[in-house]
Tab-separated table of C-alpha atoms and ligand atoms in Angstrom:
chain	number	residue	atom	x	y	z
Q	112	UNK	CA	-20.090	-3.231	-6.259
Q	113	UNK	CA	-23.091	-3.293	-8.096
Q	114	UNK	CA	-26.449	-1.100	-8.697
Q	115	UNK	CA	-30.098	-2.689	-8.532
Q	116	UNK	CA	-31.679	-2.242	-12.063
Q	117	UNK	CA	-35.157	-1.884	-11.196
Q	118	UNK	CA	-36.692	-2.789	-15.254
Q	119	UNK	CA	-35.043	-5.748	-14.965
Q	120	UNK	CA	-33.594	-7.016	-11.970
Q	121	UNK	CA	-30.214	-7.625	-13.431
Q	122	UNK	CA	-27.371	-6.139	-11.495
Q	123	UNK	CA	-25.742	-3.395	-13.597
Q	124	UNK	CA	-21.975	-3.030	-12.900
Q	125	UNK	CA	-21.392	1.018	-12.716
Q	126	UNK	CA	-18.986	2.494	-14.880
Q	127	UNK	CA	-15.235	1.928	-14.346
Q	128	UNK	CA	-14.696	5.520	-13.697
Q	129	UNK	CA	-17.477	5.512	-10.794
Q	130	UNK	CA	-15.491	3.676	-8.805
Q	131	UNK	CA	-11.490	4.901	-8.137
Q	132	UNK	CA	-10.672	1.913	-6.462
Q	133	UNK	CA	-11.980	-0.636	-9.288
Q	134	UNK	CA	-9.955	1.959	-11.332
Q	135	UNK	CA	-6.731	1.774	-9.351
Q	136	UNK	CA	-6.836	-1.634	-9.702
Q	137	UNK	CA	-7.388	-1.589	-13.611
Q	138	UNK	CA	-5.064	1.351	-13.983
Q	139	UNK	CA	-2.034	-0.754	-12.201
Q	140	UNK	CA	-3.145	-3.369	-13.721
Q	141	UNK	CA	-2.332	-1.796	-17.288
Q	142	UNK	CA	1.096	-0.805	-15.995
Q	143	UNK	CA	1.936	-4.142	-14.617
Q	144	UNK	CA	1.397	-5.465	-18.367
Q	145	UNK	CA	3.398	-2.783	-19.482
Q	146	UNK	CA	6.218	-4.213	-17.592
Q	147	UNK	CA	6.092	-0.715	-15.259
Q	148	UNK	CA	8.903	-1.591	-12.503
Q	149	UNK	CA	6.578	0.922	-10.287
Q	150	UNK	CA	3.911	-0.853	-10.331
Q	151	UNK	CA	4.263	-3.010	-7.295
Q	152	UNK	CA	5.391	-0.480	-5.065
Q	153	UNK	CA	3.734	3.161	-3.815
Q	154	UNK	CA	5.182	5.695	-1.434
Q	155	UNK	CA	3.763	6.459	2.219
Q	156	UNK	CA	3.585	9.211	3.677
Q	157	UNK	CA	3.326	10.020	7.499
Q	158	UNK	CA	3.946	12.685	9.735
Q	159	UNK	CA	6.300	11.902	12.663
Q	160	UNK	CA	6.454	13.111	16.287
Q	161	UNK	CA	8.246	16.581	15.815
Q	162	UNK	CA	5.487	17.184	12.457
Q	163	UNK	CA	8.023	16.671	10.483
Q	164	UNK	CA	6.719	14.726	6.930
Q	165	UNK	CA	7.882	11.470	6.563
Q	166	UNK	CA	7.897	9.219	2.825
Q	167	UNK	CA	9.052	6.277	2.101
Q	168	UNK	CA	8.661	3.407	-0.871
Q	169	UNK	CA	6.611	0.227	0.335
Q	170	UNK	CA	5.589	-2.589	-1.612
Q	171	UNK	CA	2.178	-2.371	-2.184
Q	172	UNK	CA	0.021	-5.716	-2.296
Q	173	UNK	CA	-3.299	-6.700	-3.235
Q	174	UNK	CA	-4.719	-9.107	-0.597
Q	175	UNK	CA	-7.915	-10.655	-1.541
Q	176	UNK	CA	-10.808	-10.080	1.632
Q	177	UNK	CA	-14.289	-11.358	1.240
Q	178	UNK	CA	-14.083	-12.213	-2.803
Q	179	UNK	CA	-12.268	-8.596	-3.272
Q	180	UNK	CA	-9.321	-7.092	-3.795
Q	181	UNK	CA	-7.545	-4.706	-1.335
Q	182	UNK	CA	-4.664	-3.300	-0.705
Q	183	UNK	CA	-2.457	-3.822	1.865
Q	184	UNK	CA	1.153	-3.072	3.322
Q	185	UNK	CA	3.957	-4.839	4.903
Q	186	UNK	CA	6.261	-3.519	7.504
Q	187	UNK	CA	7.987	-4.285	11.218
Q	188	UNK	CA	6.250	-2.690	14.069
Q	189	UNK	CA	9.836	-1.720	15.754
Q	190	UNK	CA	10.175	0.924	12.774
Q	191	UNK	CA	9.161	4.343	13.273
Q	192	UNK	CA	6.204	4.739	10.718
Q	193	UNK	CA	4.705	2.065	12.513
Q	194	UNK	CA	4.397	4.476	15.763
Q	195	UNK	CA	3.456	7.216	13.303
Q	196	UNK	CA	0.147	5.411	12.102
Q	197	UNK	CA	-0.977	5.681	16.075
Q	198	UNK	CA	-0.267	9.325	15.457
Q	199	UNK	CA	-2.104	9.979	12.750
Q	200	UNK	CA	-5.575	8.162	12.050
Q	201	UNK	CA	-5.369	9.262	7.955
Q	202	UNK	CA	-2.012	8.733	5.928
Q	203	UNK	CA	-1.024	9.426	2.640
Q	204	UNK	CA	-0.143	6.763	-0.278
Q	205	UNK	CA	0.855	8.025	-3.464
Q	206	UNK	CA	1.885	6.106	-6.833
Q	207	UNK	CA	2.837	7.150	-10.114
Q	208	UNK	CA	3.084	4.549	-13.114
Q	209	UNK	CA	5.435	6.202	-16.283
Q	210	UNK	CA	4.541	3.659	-18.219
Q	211	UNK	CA	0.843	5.167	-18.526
Q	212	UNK	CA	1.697	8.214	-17.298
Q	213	UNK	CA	-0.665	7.973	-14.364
Q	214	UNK	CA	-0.492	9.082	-10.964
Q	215	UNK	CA	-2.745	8.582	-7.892
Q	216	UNK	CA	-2.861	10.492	-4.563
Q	217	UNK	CA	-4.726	9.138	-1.365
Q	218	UNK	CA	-5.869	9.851	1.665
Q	219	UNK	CA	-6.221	5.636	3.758
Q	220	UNK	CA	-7.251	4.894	6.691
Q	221	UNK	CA	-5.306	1.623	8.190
Q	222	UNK	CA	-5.910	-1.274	9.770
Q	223	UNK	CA	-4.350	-3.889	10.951
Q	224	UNK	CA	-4.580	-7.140	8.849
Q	225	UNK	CA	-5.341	-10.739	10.664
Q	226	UNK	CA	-2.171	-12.135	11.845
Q	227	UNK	CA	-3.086	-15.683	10.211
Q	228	UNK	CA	-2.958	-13.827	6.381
Q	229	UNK	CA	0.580	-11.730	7.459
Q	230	UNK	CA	2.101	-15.052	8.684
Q	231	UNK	CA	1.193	-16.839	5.492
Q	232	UNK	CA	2.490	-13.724	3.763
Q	233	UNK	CA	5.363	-13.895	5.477
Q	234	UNK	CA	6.531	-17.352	4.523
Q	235	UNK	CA	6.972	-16.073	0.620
Q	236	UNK	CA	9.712	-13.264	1.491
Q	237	UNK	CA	12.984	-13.854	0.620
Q	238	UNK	CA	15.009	-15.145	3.105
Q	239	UNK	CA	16.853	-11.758	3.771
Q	240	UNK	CA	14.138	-10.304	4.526
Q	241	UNK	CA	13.140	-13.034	7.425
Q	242	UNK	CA	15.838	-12.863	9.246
Q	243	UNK	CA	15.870	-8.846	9.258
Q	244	UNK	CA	12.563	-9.052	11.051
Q	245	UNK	CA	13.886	-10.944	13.258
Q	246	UNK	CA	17.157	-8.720	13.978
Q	247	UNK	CA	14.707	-5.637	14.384
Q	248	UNK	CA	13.638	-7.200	17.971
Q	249	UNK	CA	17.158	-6.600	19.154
Q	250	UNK	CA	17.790	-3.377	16.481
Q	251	UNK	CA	14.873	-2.001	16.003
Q	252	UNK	CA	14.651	-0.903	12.210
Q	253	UNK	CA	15.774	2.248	11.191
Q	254	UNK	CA	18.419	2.938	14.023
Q	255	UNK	CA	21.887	3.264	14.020
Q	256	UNK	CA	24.226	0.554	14.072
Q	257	UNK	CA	28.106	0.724	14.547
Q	258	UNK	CA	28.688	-0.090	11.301
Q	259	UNK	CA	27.705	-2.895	8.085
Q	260	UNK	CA	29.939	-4.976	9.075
Q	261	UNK	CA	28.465	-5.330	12.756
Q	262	UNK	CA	25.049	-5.939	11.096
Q	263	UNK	CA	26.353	-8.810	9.345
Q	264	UNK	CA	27.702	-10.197	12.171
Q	265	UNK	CA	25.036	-9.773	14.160
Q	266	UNK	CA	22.914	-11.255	10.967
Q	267	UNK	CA	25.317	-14.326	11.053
Q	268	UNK	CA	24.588	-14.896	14.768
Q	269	UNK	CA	20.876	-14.594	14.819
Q	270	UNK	CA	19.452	-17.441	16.557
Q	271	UNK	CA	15.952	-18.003	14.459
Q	272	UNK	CA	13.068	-20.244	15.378
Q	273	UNK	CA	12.625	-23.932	13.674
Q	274	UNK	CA	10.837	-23.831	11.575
Q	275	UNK	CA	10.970	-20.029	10.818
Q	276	UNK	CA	7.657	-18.294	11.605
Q	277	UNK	CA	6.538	-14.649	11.336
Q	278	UNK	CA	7.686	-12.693	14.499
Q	279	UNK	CA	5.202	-10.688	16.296
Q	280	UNK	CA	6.570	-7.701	14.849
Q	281	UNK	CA	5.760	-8.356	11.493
Q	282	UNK	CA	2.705	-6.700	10.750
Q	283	UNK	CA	-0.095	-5.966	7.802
Q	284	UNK	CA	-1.875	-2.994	7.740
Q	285	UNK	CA	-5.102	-2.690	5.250
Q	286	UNK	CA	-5.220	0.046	3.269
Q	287	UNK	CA	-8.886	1.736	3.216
Q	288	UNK	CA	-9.426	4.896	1.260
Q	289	UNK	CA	-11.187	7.715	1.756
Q	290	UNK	CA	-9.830	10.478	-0.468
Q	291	UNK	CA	-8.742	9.009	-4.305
Q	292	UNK	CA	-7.091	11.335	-6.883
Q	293	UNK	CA	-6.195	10.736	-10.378
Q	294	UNK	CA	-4.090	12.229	-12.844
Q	295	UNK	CA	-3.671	11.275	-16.017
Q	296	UNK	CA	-1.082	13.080	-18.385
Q	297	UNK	CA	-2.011	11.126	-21.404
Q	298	UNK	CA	-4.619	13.880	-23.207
Q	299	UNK	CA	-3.982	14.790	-26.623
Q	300	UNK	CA	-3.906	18.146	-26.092
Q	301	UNK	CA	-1.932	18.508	-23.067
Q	302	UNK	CA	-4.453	19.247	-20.430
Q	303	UNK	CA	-4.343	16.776	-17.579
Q	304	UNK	CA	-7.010	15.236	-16.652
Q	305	UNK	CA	-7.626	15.524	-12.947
Q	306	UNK	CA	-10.705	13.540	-10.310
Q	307	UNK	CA	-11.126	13.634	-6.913
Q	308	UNK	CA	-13.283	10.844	-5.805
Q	309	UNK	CA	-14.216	11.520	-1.924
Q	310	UNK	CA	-15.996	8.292	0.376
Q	311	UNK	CA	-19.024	10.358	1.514
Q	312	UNK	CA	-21.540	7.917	3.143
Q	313	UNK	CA	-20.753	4.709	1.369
Q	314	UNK	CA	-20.575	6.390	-1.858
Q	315	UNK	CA	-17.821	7.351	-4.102
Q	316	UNK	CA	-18.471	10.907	-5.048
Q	317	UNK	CA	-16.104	12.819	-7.769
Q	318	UNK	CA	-15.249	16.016	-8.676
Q	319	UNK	CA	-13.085	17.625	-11.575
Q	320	UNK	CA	-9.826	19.226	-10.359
Q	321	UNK	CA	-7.966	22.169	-12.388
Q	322	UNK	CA	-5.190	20.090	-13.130
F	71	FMN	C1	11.330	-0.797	-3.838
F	71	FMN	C2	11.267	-0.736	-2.325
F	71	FMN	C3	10.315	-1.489	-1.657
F	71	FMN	C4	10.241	-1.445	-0.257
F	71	FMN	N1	9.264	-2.167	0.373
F	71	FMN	C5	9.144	-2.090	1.704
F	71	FMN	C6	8.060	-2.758	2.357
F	71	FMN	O1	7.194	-3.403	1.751
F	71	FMN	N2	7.989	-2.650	3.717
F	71	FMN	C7	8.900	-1.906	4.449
F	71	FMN	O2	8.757	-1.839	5.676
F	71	FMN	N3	9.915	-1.250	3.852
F	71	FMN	C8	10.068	-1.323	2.494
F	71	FMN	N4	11.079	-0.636	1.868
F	71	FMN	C9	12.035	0.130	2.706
F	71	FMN	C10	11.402	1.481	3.122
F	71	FMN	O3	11.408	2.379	2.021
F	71	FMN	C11	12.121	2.133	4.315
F	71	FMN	O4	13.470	2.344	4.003
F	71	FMN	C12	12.038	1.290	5.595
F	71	FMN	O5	10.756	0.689	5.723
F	71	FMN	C13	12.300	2.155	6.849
F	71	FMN	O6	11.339	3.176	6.888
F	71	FMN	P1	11.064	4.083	8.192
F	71	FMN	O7	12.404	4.460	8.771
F	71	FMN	O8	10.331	5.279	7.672
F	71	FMN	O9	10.217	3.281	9.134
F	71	FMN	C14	11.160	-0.640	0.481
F	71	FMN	C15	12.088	0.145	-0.219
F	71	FMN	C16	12.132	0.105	-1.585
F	71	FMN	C17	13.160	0.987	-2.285
C-alpha cells in the first residue's frame, strides 16, 4: 500500500505500524529468524454445529496474490472445520511467537483459494500427508476408526492416482482480515502494549487497548 504525496508526487510508504498486516508479516518474520518453531503455524478457531468452540493448530502459509503476500490455510474438506467455515462467515486465527514475545488475535474472513495454486501446493507435502487426503474420501478426517492398526492397513491398500494429483478435497482457503490485534509483552516497564486495528472502509483504523 502506498499514500499519494501531493509536494512531490513520490509515493510515501506509511508507517509499519499503520498497517497490521505489513506488521504481521514483519513481526513473523523476526520470529522466523529467531528460529521460533511457532512461527509457521497459528491456531483456528471455529464454532461448530452444537456452538460449541472449536481450535485447532494449522500451518499457516504465505501465498503470494497479485505481487503480495497473503495468508492462507491448508486443510481436507471431509473434516469438520471445513463445514464450520459455511457456518460461520468470520473465524478466529490466533498466533503467539515466544521468541518475541508477541501475540496476534484476528477476526478473517475466508475464501477459497484457486484450485490451480492448492494443486501446485499440494505436490510439496510430504508424502504422508498425500496419501491421508486421499484416505479421508473413504474416512473422512477426524472420525473414528477401529483402531491404528486398521488405518495402516487401510493406508497400505490405498489405491492412488498415477501420477499423484491433489484430490478434490484438498482445499485452500485465503485468509482476509478484518479485525487485527497485537500484543506485545516486550516493554521495559511491564505494561503491554496492546492495538486493535479494525478494516473500516478500505482503511486500517487502530485503537489502543488496556492491555
Ligand atoms: C504443528 C501442526 C500443524 C498442523 N497443520 C495442519 C494443517 O495445515 N492443516 C490441517 O488440516 N491440519 C493441520 N494440523 C492438524 C490439526 O490441528 C487438526 O488435528 C486436524 O486438522 C483435524 O481438525 P478438525 O477435527 O478440527 O477438523 C496440524 C497440527 C499441528 C500440531
Amino acid at each position: 500500500m502506498s499514500v499519494d504525496n501531493p509536494s512531490n508526487k513520490l509515493p510515501i510508504e506509511p508507517p509499519i505500524n499503520a498497517d497490521p498486516i505489513l506488521r504481521f508479516h514483519a513481526d513473523r518474520q523476526l520470529a522466523r529468524d529467531a528460529g521460533d518453531p511457532m512461527a509457521h503455524v497459528c491456531v483456528l478457531a471455529t464454532v461448530d454445529a452444537e456452538g460449541c468452540p472449536q481450535a485447532r493448530t494449522l500451518v499457516l502459509r504465505n501465498v503470494e496474490l497479485n505481487d503480495t503476500q497473503a495468508l492462507a490455510i491448508f486443510i481436507n474438506a471431509s473434516s469438520p472445520k471445513w463445514a464450520e467455515f459455511a457456518n460461520s462467515s468470520t473465524v478466529s486465527i490466533q498466533t503467539y511467537w515466544p521468541s518475541i514475545e508477541i501475540q496476534y488475535r484476528m477476526q478473517v474472513d475466508t475464501t477459497p483459494l484457486d484450485a490451480e495454486i492448492v494443486a501446485q501446493s499440494w505436490q510439496f507435502r510430504p508424502d504422508a500427508p498425500k496419501k491421508m487426503d486421499w484416505l479421508y474420501q473413504q474416512h473422512a478426517q477426524s472420525t473414528v476408526i477401529g483402531d491404528r492398526s486398521a488405518l495402516l492397513g487401510e493406508l497400505e491398500q490405498l489405491t492412488t492416482p498415477e501420477p499423484l494429483i491433489a484430490p478434490d478435497a484438498a482445499k485452500g482457503l485465503l485468509i482476509q482480515p478484518v479485525e487485527i490485534e497485537r500484543l506485545d509483552l516486550t516493554q521495559s516497564n511491564g505494561v503491554h502494549d496492546r492495538t486493535l486495528y479494525k478494516f473500516v472502509e478500505g482503511n486500517w483504523v487502530s485503537s489502543v487497548l488496556v492491555p
